[in-house]
Amino acid sequence: MVSTQAMAADRVVFKYKILRESVSVPELTTFAQTGEASSDLQTYFRLSGQRPETVRQTLTRPIKVNPVLLDRVLNSPLGNGVLDQLGQAIQTPEGGAERQALRAALALSASGDGTITILEILQNYPTQEVIVDGDRIEGAYRRLNEFVDRLRNPLGNIFR
């Protein structure tokens, strides 16, 4: 992970319908890496009915991407559309400036190893707190993966 403590999220707030559960980024990282859920995460899973293993897979499934190409495309109208879609699932606490925050988190996540995970996006999110909509996070992963796939193979999509 390439980030600085001053520029990284400290807490992730999971929303699911009316439920909100706040966990620290280290707690979430431990869960993603080991499967061990803190008591706060266990409470969230129990009350939301979400399966821990599904959430864990969504957090850690890598998406391979060219960091330079990603940065260029994220600063285009096409990139803004994708950022707006991702912003429905991953948000700032104020509910604004998602594009800038997501753009920064995505670029930073891809810069180290040419891969992105949802966990890295959350770790690199440039606010102290990041809000994750539990209903939409899997869809956000799919949209991001489809977007990156189109970047990797633009001509292949013309003939589909």
JSON list of C-alpha atoms in Angstrom, two decimals:
[
{"chain": "A", "resi": 1, "resn": "MET", "atom": "CA", "xyz": [0.00, 0.00, 0.00]},
{"chain": "A", "resi": 2, "resn": "VAL", "atom": "CA", "xyz": [1.36, 3.39, -0.97]},
{"chain": "A", "resi": 3, "resn": "SER", "atom": "CA", "xyz": [-0.14, 6.05, 1.26]},
{"chain": "A", "resi": 4, "resn": "THR", "atom": "CA", "xyz": [0.60, 8.45, 4.02]},
{"chain": "A", "resi": 5, "resn": "GLN", "atom": "CA", "xyz": [-1.18, 8.44, 7.33]},
{"chain": "A", "resi": 6, "resn": "ALA", "atom": "CA", "xyz": [-2.22, 12.08, 6.84]},
{"chain": "A", "resi": 7, "resn": "MET", "atom": "CA", "xyz": [-3.93, 11.29, 3.52]},
{"chain": "A", "resi": 8, "resn": "ALA", "atom": "CA", "xyz": [-5.59, 7.98, 4.37]},
{"chain": "A", "resi": 9, "resn": "ALA", "atom": "CA", "xyz": [-8.92, 7.02, 5.86]},
{"chain": "A", "resi": 10, "resn": "ASP", "atom": "CA", "xyz": [-8.89, 6.04, 9.54]},
{"chain": "A", "resi": 11, "resn": "ARG", "atom": "CA", "xyz": [-12.42, 4.63, 9.66]},
{"chain": "A", "resi": 12, "resn": "VAL", "atom": "CA", "xyz": [-14.88, 2.93, 7.34]},
{"chain": "A", "resi": 13, "resn": "VAL", "atom": "CA", "xyz": [-18.59, 3.29, 8.05]},
{"chain": "A", "resi": 14, "resn": "PHE", "atom": "CA", "xyz": [-20.63, 0.47, 6.53]},
{"chain": "A", "resi": 15, "resn": "LYS", "atom": "CA", "xyz": [-24.22, 1.40, 5.72]},
{"chain": "A", "resi": 16, "resn": "TYR", "atom": "CA", "xyz": [-26.86, -1.21, 5.10]},
{"chain": "A", "resi": 17, "resn": "LYS", "atom": "CA", "xyz": [-30.43, 0.10, 4.91]},
{"chain": "A", "resi": 18, "resn": "ILE", "atom": "CA", "xyz": [-30.79, 1.93, 8.27]},
{"chain": "A", "resi": 19, "resn": "LEU", "atom": "CA", "xyz": [-27.81, 0.19, 9.91]},
{"chain": "A", "resi": 20, "resn": "ARG", "atom": "CA", "xyz": [-24.48, 2.00, 10.23]},
{"chain": "A", "resi": 21, "resn": "GLU", "atom": "CA", "xyz": [-21.39, 0.33, 11.71]},
{"chain": "A", "resi": 22, "resn": "SER", "atom": "CA", "xyz": [-18.02, 2.05, 12.01]},
{"chain": "A", "resi": 23, "resn": "VAL", "atom": "CA", "xyz": [-14.77, 0.06, 11.94]},
{"chain": "A", "resi": 24, "resn": "SER", "atom": "CA", "xyz": [-11.15, 1.14, 11.84]},
{"chain": "A", "resi": 25, "resn": "VAL", "atom": "CA", "xyz": [-9.17, 0.62, 8.66]},
{"chain": "A", "resi": 26, "resn": "PRO", "atom": "CA", "xyz": [-6.74, -1.72, 10.50]},
{"chain": "A", "resi": 27, "resn": "GLU", "atom": "CA", "xyz": [-9.73, -3.84, 11.69]},
{"chain": "A", "resi": 28, "resn": "LEU", "atom": "CA", "xyz": [-11.01, -4.06, 8.13]},
{"chain": "A", "resi": 29, "resn": "THR", "atom": "CA", "xyz": [-7.55, -4.88, 6.80]},
{"chain": "A", "resi": 30, "resn": "THR", "atom": "CA", "xyz": [-7.13, -7.69, 9.35]},
{"chain": "A", "resi": 31, "resn": "PHE", "atom": "CA", "xyz": [-10.53, -9.09, 8.37]},
{"chain": "A", "resi": 32, "resn": "ALA", "atom": "CA", "xyz": [-9.69, -8.91, 4.65]},
{"chain": "A", "resi": 33, "resn": "GLN", "atom": "CA", "xyz": [-6.31, -10.61, 5.12]},
{"chain": "A", "resi": 34, "resn": "THR", "atom": "CA", "xyz": [-7.18, -13.24, 7.73]},
{"chain": "A", "resi": 35, "resn": "GLY", "atom": "CA", "xyz": [-10.96, -13.60, 7.85]},
{"chain": "A", "resi": 36, "resn": "GLU", "atom": "CA", "xyz": [-10.97, -12.63, 11.54]},
{"chain": "A", "resi": 37, "resn": "ALA", "atom": "CA", "xyz": [-13.81, -10.18, 12.11]},
{"chain": "A", "resi": 38, "resn": "SER", "atom": "CA", "xyz": [-13.75, -7.69, 14.97]},
{"chain": "A", "resi": 39, "resn": "SER", "atom": "CA", "xyz": [-16.80, -7.49, 17.23]},
{"chain": "A", "resi": 40, "resn": "ASP", "atom": "CA", "xyz": [-17.99, -4.41, 15.28]},
{"chain": "A", "resi": 41, "resn": "LEU", "atom": "CA", "xyz": [-17.74, -6.27, 11.98]},
{"chain": "A", "resi": 42, "resn": "GLN", "atom": "CA", "xyz": [-19.44, -9.33, 13.47]},
{"chain": "A", "resi": 43, "resn": "THR", "atom": "CA", "xyz": [-22.29, -7.08, 14.61]},
{"chain": "A", "resi": 44, "resn": "TYR", "atom": "CA", "xyz": [-22.55, -5.57, 11.13]},
{"chain": "A", "resi": 45, "resn": "PHE", "atom": "CA", "xyz": [-22.63, -9.00, 9.44]},
{"chain": "A", "resi": 46, "resn": "ARG", "atom": "CA", "xyz": [-25.19, -10.34, 11.90]},
{"chain": "A", "resi": 47, "resn": "LEU", "atom": "CA", "xyz": [-27.56, -7.36, 11.59]},
{"chain": "A", "resi": 48, "resn": "SER", "atom": "CA", "xyz": [-27.15, -6.82, 7.84]},
{"chain": "A", "resi": 49, "resn": "GLY", "atom": "CA", "xyz": [-27.35, -10.48, 6.88]},
{"chain": "A", "resi": 50, "resn": "GLN", "atom": "CA", "xyz": [-24.34, -10.04, 4.61]},
{"chain": "A", "resi": 51, "resn": "ARG", "atom": "CA", "xyz": [-22.02, -13.01, 4.31]},
{"chain": "A", "resi": 52, "resn": "PRO", "atom": "CA", "xyz": [-18.54, -12.26, 5.68]},
{"chain": "A", "resi": 53, "resn": "GLU", "atom": "CA", "xyz": [-16.80, -14.34, 3.01]},
{"chain": "A", "resi": 54, "resn": "THR", "atom": "CA", "xyz": [-18.59, -12.49, 0.20]},
{"chain": "A", "resi": 55, "resn": "VAL", "atom": "CA", "xyz": [-17.59, -9.13, 1.68]},
{"chain": "A", "resi": 56, "resn": "ARG", "atom": "CA", "xyz": [-14.03, -10.35, 2.15]},
{"chain": "A", "resi": 57, "resn": "GLN", "atom": "CA", "xyz": [-13.80, -11.50, -1.47]},
{"chain": "A", "resi": 58, "resn": "THR", "atom": "CA", "xyz": [-15.18, -8.18, -2.70]},
{"chain": "A", "resi": 59, "resn": "LEU", "atom": "CA", "xyz": [-12.60, -6.31, -0.63]},
{"chain": "A", "resi": 60, "resn": "THR", "atom": "CA", "xyz": [-9.60, -8.32, -1.81]},
{"chain": "A", "resi": 61, "resn": "ARG", "atom": "CA", "xyz": [-10.30, -9.37, -5.42]},
{"chain": "A", "resi": 62, "resn": "PRO", "atom": "CA", "xyz": [-7.62, -7.60, -7.51]},
{"chain": "A", "resi": 63, "resn": "ILE", "atom": "CA", "xyz": [-8.22, -5.73, -10.74]},
{"chain": "A", "resi": 64, "resn": "LYS", "atom": "CA", "xyz": [-5.12, -5.38, -12.94]},
{"chain": "A", "resi": 65, "resn": "VAL", "atom": "CA", "xyz": [-4.74, -1.94, -14.52]},
{"chain": "A", "resi": 66, "resn": "ASN", "atom": "CA", "xyz": [-2.18, 0.30, -16.21]},
{"chain": "A", "resi": 67, "resn": "PRO", "atom": "CA", "xyz": [-1.77, 3.17, -13.69]},
{"chain": "A", "resi": 68, "resn": "VAL", "atom": "CA", "xyz": [-0.89, 5.80, -16.32]},
{"chain": "A", "resi": 69, "resn": "LEU", "atom": "CA", "xyz": [-3.84, 4.91, -18.56]},
{"chain": "A", "resi": 70, "resn": "LEU", "atom": "CA", "xyz": [-6.17, 4.78, -15.55]},
{"chain": "A", "resi": 71, "resn": "ASP", "atom": "CA", "xyz": [-5.08, 8.25, -14.43]},
{"chain": "A", "resi": 72, "resn": "ARG", "atom": "CA", "xyz": [-5.64, 9.69, -17.91]},
{"chain": "A", "resi": 73, "resn": "VAL", "atom": "CA", "xyz": [-9.06, 8.12, -18.33]},
{"chain": "A", "resi": 74, "resn": "LEU", "atom": "CA", "xyz": [-10.24, 9.07, -14.83]},
{"chain": "A", "resi": 75, "resn": "ASN", "atom": "CA", "xyz": [-9.66, 12.70, -15.82]},
{"chain": "A", "resi": 76, "resn": "SER", "atom": "CA", "xyz": [-12.05, 12.46, -18.79]},
{"chain": "A", "resi": 77, "resn": "PRO", "atom": "CA", "xyz": [-15.85, 12.56, -19.18]},
{"chain": "A", "resi": 78, "resn": "LEU", "atom": "CA", "xyz": [-15.86, 8.73, -19.38]},
{"chain": "A", "resi": 79, "resn": "GLY", "atom": "CA", "xyz": [-13.88, 8.57, -16.14]},
{"chain": "A", "resi": 80, "resn": "ASN", "atom": "CA", "xyz": [-16.25, 11.03, -14.47]},
{"chain": "A", "resi": 81, "resn": "GLY", "atom": "CA", "xyz": [-19.16, 8.73, -15.30]},
{"chain": "A", "resi": 82, "resn": "VAL", "atom": "CA", "xyz": [-17.42, 5.76, -13.71]},
{"chain": "A", "resi": 83, "resn": "LEU", "atom": "CA", "xyz": [-16.44, 7.83, -10.67]},
{"chain": "A", "resi": 84, "resn": "ASP", "atom": "CA", "xyz": [-20.08, 8.91, -10.26]},
{"chain": "A", "resi": 85, "resn": "GLN", "atom": "CA", "xyz": [-21.19, 5.26, -10.35]},
{"chain": "A", "resi": 86, "resn": "LEU", "atom": "CA", "xyz": [-18.55, 4.25, -7.79]},
{"chain": "A", "resi": 87, "resn": "GLY", "atom": "CA", "xyz": [-19.54, 7.25, -5.68]},
{"chain": "A", "resi": 88, "resn": "GLN", "atom": "CA", "xyz": [-22.93, 5.65, -5.11]},
{"chain": "A", "resi": 89, "resn": "ALA", "atom": "CA", "xyz": [-21.20, 2.92, -3.08]},
{"chain": "A", "resi": 90, "resn": "ILE", "atom": "CA", "xyz": [-18.09, 4.66, -1.71]},
{"chain": "A", "resi": 91, "resn": "GLN", "atom": "CA", "xyz": [-18.66, 8.18, -0.39]},
{"chain": "A", "resi": 92, "resn": "THR", "atom": "CA", "xyz": [-17.20, 10.99, 1.63]},
{"chain": "A", "resi": 93, "resn": "PRO", "atom": "CA", "xyz": [-18.91, 11.60, 4.99]},
{"chain": "A", "resi": 94, "resn": "GLU", "atom": "CA", "xyz": [-20.40, 14.83, 3.64]},
{"chain": "A", "resi": 95, "resn": "GLY", "atom": "CA", "xyz": [-21.70, 13.09, 0.53]},
{"chain": "A", "resi": 96, "resn": "GLY", "atom": "CA", "xyz": [-19.81, 15.45, -1.77]},
{"chain": "A", "resi": 97, "resn": "ALA", "atom": "CA", "xyz": [-16.54, 15.55, -3.72]},
{"chain": "A", "resi": 98, "resn": "GLU", "atom": "CA", "xyz": [-16.67, 11.81, -4.37]},
{"chain": "A", "resi": 99, "resn": "ARG", "atom": "CA", "xyz": [-15.08, 12.20, -7.79]},
{"chain": "A", "resi": 100, "resn": "GLN", "atom": "CA", "xyz": [-11.93, 13.84, -6.48]},
{"chain": "A", "resi": 101, "resn": "ALA", "atom": "CA", "xyz": [-11.63, 11.52, -3.50]},
{"chain": "A", "resi": 102, "resn": "LEU", "atom": "CA", "xyz": [-12.23, 8.38, -5.57]},
{"chain": "A", "resi": 103, "resn": "ARG", "atom": "CA", "xyz": [-9.90, 9.55, -8.35]},
{"chain": "A", "resi": 104, "resn": "ALA", "atom": "CA", "xyz": [-7.11, 10.06, -5.79]},
{"chain": "A", "resi": 105, "resn": "ALA", "atom": "CA", "xyz": [-7.77, 6.72, -4.06]},
{"chain": "A", "resi": 106, "resn": "LEU", "atom": "CA", "xyz": [-7.88, 4.80, -7.35]},
{"chain": "A", "resi": 107, "resn": "ALA", "atom": "CA", "xyz": [-4.70, 6.40, -8.69]},
{"chain": "A", "resi": 108, "resn": "LEU", "atom": "CA", "xyz": [-2.83, 5.78, -5.45]},
{"chain": "A", "resi": 109, "resn": "SER", "atom": "CA", "xyz": [-4.08, 2.19, -5.25]},
{"chain": "A", "resi": 110, "resn": "ALA", "atom": "CA", "xyz": [-2.93, 1.40, -8.80]},
{"chain": "A", "resi": 111, "resn": "SER", "atom": "CA", "xyz": [0.41, 3.20, -8.58]},
{"chain": "A", "resi": 112, "resn": "GLY", "atom": "CA", "xyz": [2.30, 0.63, -6.52]},
{"chain": "A", "resi": 113, "resn": "ASP", "atom": "CA", "xyz": [1.67, -2.68, -8.24]},
{"chain": "A", "resi": 114, "resn": "GLY", "atom": "CA", "xyz": [-0.70, -2.03, -11.14]},
{"chain": "A", "resi": 115, "resn": "THR", "atom": "CA", "xyz": [-3.66, -3.56, -9.32]},
{"chain": "A", "resi": 116, "resn": "ILE", "atom": "CA", "xyz": [-6.64, -2.15, -7.47]},
{"chain": "A", "resi": 117, "resn": "THR", "atom": "CA", "xyz": [-8.74, -3.73, -4.74]},
{"chain": "A", "resi": 118, "resn": "ILE", "atom": "CA", "xyz": [-11.71, -2.22, -2.95]},
{"chain": "A", "resi": 119, "resn": "LEU", "atom": "CA", "xyz": [-9.69, -2.56, 0.27]},
{"chain": "A", "resi": 120, "resn": "GLU", "atom": "CA", "xyz": [-6.87, -0.46, -1.21]},
{"chain": "A", "resi": 121, "resn": "ILE", "atom": "CA", "xyz": [-9.37, 2.18, -2.34]},
{"chain": "A", "resi": 122, "resn": "LEU", "atom": "CA", "xyz": [-10.70, 2.39, 1.22]},
{"chain": "A", "resi": 123, "resn": "GLN", "atom": "CA", "xyz": [-7.18, 2.44, 2.70]},
{"chain": "A", "resi": 124, "resn": "ASN", "atom": "CA", "xyz": [-6.15, 5.24, 0.33]},
{"chain": "A", "resi": 125, "resn": "TYR", "atom": "CA", "xyz": [-9.34, 7.29, 0.53]},
{"chain": "A", "resi": 126, "resn": "PRO", "atom": "CA", "xyz": [-8.23, 10.88, 1.27]},
{"chain": "A", "resi": 127, "resn": "THR", "atom": "CA", "xyz": [-10.66, 11.65, 4.09]},
{"chain": "A", "resi": 128, "resn": "GLN", "atom": "CA", "xyz": [-10.52, 10.52, 7.71]},
{"chain": "A", "resi": 129, "resn": "GLU", "atom": "CA", "xyz": [-13.74, 8.58, 7.26]},
{"chain": "A", "resi": 130, "resn": "VAL", "atom": "CA", "xyz": [-15.24, 6.83, 4.24]},
{"chain": "A", "resi": 131, "resn": "ILE", "atom": "CA", "xyz": [-18.83, 5.63, 3.90]},
{"chain": "A", "resi": 132, "resn": "VAL", "atom": "CA", "xyz": [-19.48, 2.28, 2.17]},
{"chain": "A", "resi": 133, "resn": "ASP", "atom": "CA", "xyz": [-22.99, 1.31, 1.08]},
{"chain": "A", "resi": 134, "resn": "GLY", "atom": "CA", "xyz": [-23.17, -2.42, 1.78]},
{"chain": "A", "resi": 135, "resn": "ASP", "atom": "CA", "xyz": [-26.00, -2.84, -0.73]},
{"chain": "A", "resi": 136, "resn": "ARG", "atom": "CA", "xyz": [-23.90, -1.42, -3.55]},
{"chain": "A", "resi": 137, "resn": "ILE", "atom": "CA", "xyz": [-20.28, -2.41, -2.92]},
{"chain": "A", "resi": 138, "resn": "GLU", "atom": "CA", "xyz": [-20.38, -5.65, -4.97]},
{"chain": "A", "resi": 139, "resn": "GLY", "atom": "CA", "xyz": [-21.94, -3.75, -7.88]},
{"chain": "A", "resi": 140, "resn": "ALA", "atom": "CA", "xyz": [-19.25, -1.08, -7.56]},
{"chain": "A", "resi": 141, "resn": "TYR", "atom": "CA", "xyz": [-16.58, -3.75, -7.84]},
{"chain": "A", "resi": 142, "resn": "ARG", "atom": "CA", "xyz": [-18.25, -5.18, -10.97]},
{"chain": "A", "resi": 143, "resn": "ARG", "atom": "CA", "xyz": [-18.56, -1.74, -12.60]},
{"chain": "A", "resi": 144, "resn": "LEU", "atom": "CA", "xyz": [-14.92, -0.95, -11.85]},
{"chain": "A", "resi": 145, "resn": "ASN", "atom": "CA", "xyz": [-13.79, -4.31, -13.22]},
{"chain": "A", "resi": 146, "resn": "GLU", "atom": "CA", "xyz": [-15.87, -3.84, -16.41]},
{"chain": "A", "resi": 147, "resn": "PHE", "atom": "CA", "xyz": [-14.47, -0.32, -16.86]},
{"chain": "A", "resi": 148, "resn": "VAL", "atom": "CA", "xyz": [-10.87, -1.51, -16.50]},
{"chain": "A", "resi": 149, "resn": "ASP", "atom": "CA", "xyz": [-11.58, -4.43, -18.84]},
{"chain": "A", "resi": 150, "resn": "ARG", "atom": "CA", "xyz": [-12.80, -1.96, -21.49]},
{"chain": "A", "resi": 151, "resn": "LEU", "atom": "CA", "xyz": [-9.59, 0.04, -21.02]},
{"chain": "A", "resi": 152, "resn": "ARG", "atom": "CA", "xyz": [-7.47, -3.07, -21.57]},
{"chain": "A", "resi": 153, "resn": "ASN", "atom": "CA", "xyz": [-9.33, -4.16, -24.69]},
{"chain": "A", "resi": 154, "resn": "PRO", "atom": "CA", "xyz": [-11.02, -1.17, -26.37]},
{"chain": "A", "resi": 155, "resn": "LEU", "atom": "CA", "xyz": [-11.18, -2.73, -29.86]},
{"chain": "A", "resi": 156, "resn": "GLY", "atom": "CA", "xyz": [-12.63, -6.00, -28.56]},
{"chain": "A", "resi": 157, "resn": "ASN", "atom": "CA", "xyz": [-15.63, -4.09, -27.24]},
{"chain": "A", "resi": 158, "resn": "ILE", "atom": "CA", "xyz": [-16.42, -2.64, -30.67]},
{"chain": "A", "resi": 159, "resn": "PHE", "atom": "CA", "xyz": [-17.07, -6.12, -32.08]},
{"chain": "A", "resi": 160, "resn": "ARG", "atom": "CA", "xyz": [-19.21, -7.47, -29.23]}
]
